Amino acid sequence: MSERIKLIQGTGKTALTYELTPVGNDWLILLTGGDAHIGCTAIGDDGRLSSYTPQSHKDDALAIPLAKKVSQTFHCVCTVVAGFHLDEITREEIAAVIANADMGMVQVLKTIKEKMNQKE
């Protein structure tokens, strides 16, 4: 496998960490925060999507949109493994995680685009 690219979006308990690994023309993304774990695996294939979320997890809200957007944007396969957990999370902290995920997606798309332009 190639180099890993690490990005962090946000600060404190609601920060999200993205580890991007190019695999040929495809992408493997590990998205974690709080108490990291595997809470969802989503695979996007040029916009088509498959996912698995273990019982009682809600990490699909992080994994699915990212896998779909990366695969649609770059016409590739993108696998996102996501796991974020924060005990007794508040509504405000949930909103912060969602905002970090939205901004993180922008950062991920920009980073992948830059990497692809370097290949050309």
PDB file of C-alpha atoms in Angstrom:
ATOM      1  CA  MET A   1       0.000   0.000   0.000  1.00  0.00           C
ATOM      2  CA  SER A   2       0.993   3.588  -0.502  1.00  0.00           C
ATOM      3  CA  GLU A   3       1.486   6.421   1.906  1.00  0.00           C
ATOM      4  CA  ARG A   4      -1.128   7.329   4.500  1.00  0.00           C
ATOM      5  CA  ILE A   5      -2.388  10.869   4.771  1.00  0.00           C
ATOM      6  CA  LYS A   6      -3.644  11.975   8.172  1.00  0.00           C
ATOM      7  CA  LEU A   7      -6.129  14.825   8.551  1.00  0.00           C
ATOM      8  CA  ILE A   8      -7.778  16.129  11.707  1.00  0.00           C
ATOM      9  CA  GLN A   9     -10.994  18.132  11.686  1.00  0.00           C
ATOM     10  CA  GLY A  10     -12.076  19.921  14.843  1.00  0.00           C
ATOM     11  CA  THR A  11     -10.635  19.990  18.332  1.00  0.00           C
ATOM     12  CA  GLY A  12     -11.229  18.382  21.663  1.00  0.00           C
ATOM     13  CA  LYS A  13     -13.684  15.553  22.287  1.00  0.00           C
ATOM     14  CA  THR A  14     -15.550  16.066  19.002  1.00  0.00           C
ATOM     15  CA  ALA A  15     -12.502  16.050  16.706  1.00  0.00           C
ATOM     16  CA  LEU A  16     -12.467  13.577  13.828  1.00  0.00           C
ATOM     17  CA  THR A  17      -9.318  11.930  12.481  1.00  0.00           C
ATOM     18  CA  TYR A  18      -9.141  10.811   8.857  1.00  0.00           C
ATOM     19  CA  GLU A  19      -6.444   8.429   7.652  1.00  0.00           C
ATOM     20  CA  LEU A  20      -6.492   8.251   3.853  1.00  0.00           C
ATOM     21  CA  THR A  21      -4.664   5.488   2.033  1.00  0.00           C
ATOM     22  CA  PRO A  22      -4.560   5.384  -1.762  1.00  0.00           C
ATOM     23  CA  VAL A  23      -4.915   1.848  -3.129  1.00  0.00           C
ATOM     24  CA  GLY A  24      -4.181   2.136  -6.842  1.00  0.00           C
ATOM     25  CA  ASN A  25      -6.890   4.509  -8.074  1.00  0.00           C
ATOM     26  CA  ASP A  26      -9.138   3.715  -5.113  1.00  0.00           C
ATOM     27  CA  TRP A  27      -9.212   5.000  -1.521  1.00  0.00           C
ATOM     28  CA  LEU A  28      -9.359   3.450   1.934  1.00  0.00           C
ATOM     29  CA  ILE A  29     -10.372   5.911   4.658  1.00  0.00           C
ATOM     30  CA  LEU A  30     -10.298   5.263   8.394  1.00  0.00           C
ATOM     31  CA  LEU A  31     -12.479   7.840  10.172  1.00  0.00           C
ATOM     32  CA  THR A  32     -12.295   7.845  13.966  1.00  0.00           C
ATOM     33  CA  GLY A  33     -12.866  10.021  16.985  1.00  0.00           C
ATOM     34  CA  GLY A  34     -13.510   9.817  20.692  1.00  0.00           C
ATOM     35  CA  ASP A  35     -13.145   6.176  21.674  1.00  0.00           C
ATOM     36  CA  ALA A  36     -12.190   4.742  18.281  1.00  0.00           C
ATOM     37  CA  HIS A  37     -13.771   1.480  17.153  1.00  0.00           C
ATOM     38  CA  ILE A  38     -15.278  -0.080  14.039  1.00  0.00           C
ATOM     39  CA  GLY A  39     -18.873   1.104  13.908  1.00  0.00           C
ATOM     40  CA  CYS A  40     -19.563   1.006  10.176  1.00  0.00           C
ATOM     41  CA  THR A  41     -17.941  -0.029   6.944  1.00  0.00           C
ATOM     42  CA  ALA A  42     -19.238   1.652   3.795  1.00  0.00           C
ATOM     43  CA  ILE A  43     -18.074   0.976   0.244  1.00  0.00           C
ATOM     44  CA  GLY A  44     -18.869   3.391  -2.526  1.00  0.00           C
ATOM     45  CA  ASP A  45     -18.340   2.353  -6.135  1.00  0.00           C
ATOM     46  CA  ASP A  46     -18.852   5.335  -8.451  1.00  0.00           C
ATOM     47  CA  GLY A  47     -21.913   6.339  -6.454  1.00  0.00           C
ATOM     48  CA  ARG A  48     -23.319   2.867  -5.715  1.00  0.00           C
ATOM     49  CA  LEU A  49     -23.152   1.966  -2.059  1.00  0.00           C
ATOM     50  CA  SER A  50     -22.935  -1.010   0.276  1.00  0.00           C
ATOM     51  CA  SER A  51     -22.568  -0.752   4.028  1.00  0.00           C
ATOM     52  CA  TYR A  52     -22.577  -2.744   7.221  1.00  0.00           C
ATOM     53  CA  THR A  53     -23.268  -1.245  10.632  1.00  0.00           C
ATOM     54  CA  PRO A  54     -23.031  -3.452  13.723  1.00  0.00           C
ATOM     55  CA  GLN A  55     -26.096  -3.492  15.968  1.00  0.00           C
ATOM     56  CA  SER A  56     -26.516  -0.404  18.170  1.00  0.00           C
ATOM     57  CA  HIS A  57     -23.955   1.653  16.238  1.00  0.00           C
ATOM     58  CA  LYS A  58     -24.753   4.875  14.406  1.00  0.00           C
ATOM     59  CA  ASP A  59     -21.458   5.409  12.612  1.00  0.00           C
ATOM     60  CA  ASP A  60     -23.135   4.942   9.235  1.00  0.00           C
ATOM     61  CA  ALA A  61     -24.023   8.648   9.474  1.00  0.00           C
ATOM     62  CA  LEU A  62     -20.280   9.348   9.120  1.00  0.00           C
ATOM     63  CA  ALA A  63     -19.205   6.559   6.770  1.00  0.00           C
ATOM     64  CA  ILE A  64     -21.935   6.430   4.125  1.00  0.00           C
ATOM     65  CA  PRO A  65     -21.928  10.060   2.930  1.00  0.00           C
ATOM     66  CA  LEU A  66     -18.133  10.098   2.700  1.00  0.00           C
ATOM     67  CA  ALA A  67     -17.845   6.808   0.788  1.00  0.00           C
ATOM     68  CA  LYS A  68     -20.573   7.883  -1.617  1.00  0.00           C
ATOM     69  CA  LYS A  69     -19.169  11.372  -2.238  1.00  0.00           C
ATOM     70  CA  VAL A  70     -15.562  10.243  -2.775  1.00  0.00           C
ATOM     71  CA  SER A  71     -16.614   7.435  -5.133  1.00  0.00           C
ATOM     72  CA  GLN A  72     -18.930   9.716  -7.145  1.00  0.00           C
ATOM     73  CA  THR A  73     -16.457  12.581  -7.338  1.00  0.00           C
ATOM     74  CA  PHE A  74     -13.426  10.529  -8.378  1.00  0.00           C
ATOM     75  CA  HIS A  75     -15.147   7.574 -10.132  1.00  0.00           C
ATOM     76  CA  CYS A  76     -13.411   5.068  -7.906  1.00  0.00           C
ATOM     77  CA  VAL A  77     -14.034   2.579  -5.151  1.00  0.00           C
ATOM     78  CA  CYS A  78     -13.879   4.155  -1.711  1.00  0.00           C
ATOM     79  CA  THR A  79     -14.077   2.155   1.505  1.00  0.00           C
ATOM     80  CA  VAL A  80     -14.696   4.078   4.714  1.00  0.00           C
ATOM     81  CA  VAL A  81     -14.313   2.404   8.091  1.00  0.00           C
ATOM     82  CA  ALA A  82     -15.769   4.708  10.739  1.00  0.00           C
ATOM     83  CA  GLY A  83     -15.989   4.657  14.492  1.00  0.00           C
ATOM     84  CA  PHE A  84     -16.719   7.567  16.837  1.00  0.00           C
ATOM     85  CA  HIS A  85     -17.874   7.170  20.414  1.00  0.00           C
ATOM     86  CA  LEU A  86     -18.259   9.663  23.214  1.00  0.00           C
ATOM     87  CA  ASP A  87     -19.922   8.620  26.479  1.00  0.00           C
ATOM     88  CA  GLU A  88     -22.906  10.745  27.478  1.00  0.00           C
ATOM     89  CA  ILE A  89     -22.631  12.858  24.336  1.00  0.00           C
ATOM     90  CA  THR A  90     -24.717  16.049  24.412  1.00  0.00           C
ATOM     91  CA  ARG A  91     -26.812  17.530  21.616  1.00  0.00           C
ATOM     92  CA  GLU A  92     -24.223  20.281  21.234  1.00  0.00           C
ATOM     93  CA  GLU A  93     -21.424  17.722  20.907  1.00  0.00           C
ATOM     94  CA  ILE A  94     -23.442  15.771  18.326  1.00  0.00           C
ATOM     95  CA  ALA A  95     -23.886  18.991  16.344  1.00  0.00           C
ATOM     96  CA  ALA A  96     -20.127  19.631  16.582  1.00  0.00           C
ATOM     97  CA  VAL A  97     -19.333  16.107  15.306  1.00  0.00           C
ATOM     98  CA  ILE A  98     -21.722  16.575  12.370  1.00  0.00           C
ATOM     99  CA  ALA A  99     -20.159  19.952  11.550  1.00  0.00           C
ATOM    100  CA  ASN A 100     -16.686  18.402  11.760  1.00  0.00           C
ATOM    101  CA  ALA A 101     -17.797  15.594   9.436  1.00  0.00           C
ATOM    102  CA  ASP A 102     -19.148  18.094   6.904  1.00  0.00           C
ATOM    103  CA  MET A 103     -15.948  20.154   6.985  1.00  0.00           C
ATOM    104  CA  GLY A 104     -13.850  16.994   7.055  1.00  0.00           C
ATOM    105  CA  MET A 105     -15.476  15.765   3.848  1.00  0.00           C
ATOM    106  CA  VAL A 106     -14.466  19.001   2.114  1.00  0.00           C
ATOM    107  CA  GLN A 107     -10.918  18.580   3.412  1.00  0.00           C
ATOM    108  CA  VAL A 108     -10.788  14.918   2.265  1.00  0.00           C
ATOM    109  CA  LEU A 109     -12.063  15.763  -1.239  1.00  0.00           C
ATOM    110  CA  LYS A 110      -9.518  18.565  -1.572  1.00  0.00           C
ATOM    111  CA  THR A 111      -6.672  16.322  -0.407  1.00  0.00           C
ATOM    112  CA  ILE A 112      -7.593  13.495  -2.786  1.00  0.00           C
ATOM    113  CA  LYS A 113      -7.886  15.941  -5.686  1.00  0.00           C
ATOM    114  CA  GLU A 114      -4.422  17.317  -4.902  1.00  0.00           C
ATOM    115  CA  LYS A 115      -2.965  13.790  -4.752  1.00  0.00           C
ATOM    116  CA  MET A 116      -4.579  12.861  -8.060  1.00  0.00           C
ATOM    117  CA  ASN A 117      -3.230  16.021  -9.704  1.00  0.00           C
ATOM    118  CA  GLN A 118       0.277  15.088  -8.518  1.00  0.00           C
ATOM    119  CA  LYS A 119      -0.025  11.768 -10.409  1.00  0.00           C
ATOM    120  CA  GLU A 120      -0.674  13.531 -13.717  1.00  0.00           C
TER     121      GLU A 120
END
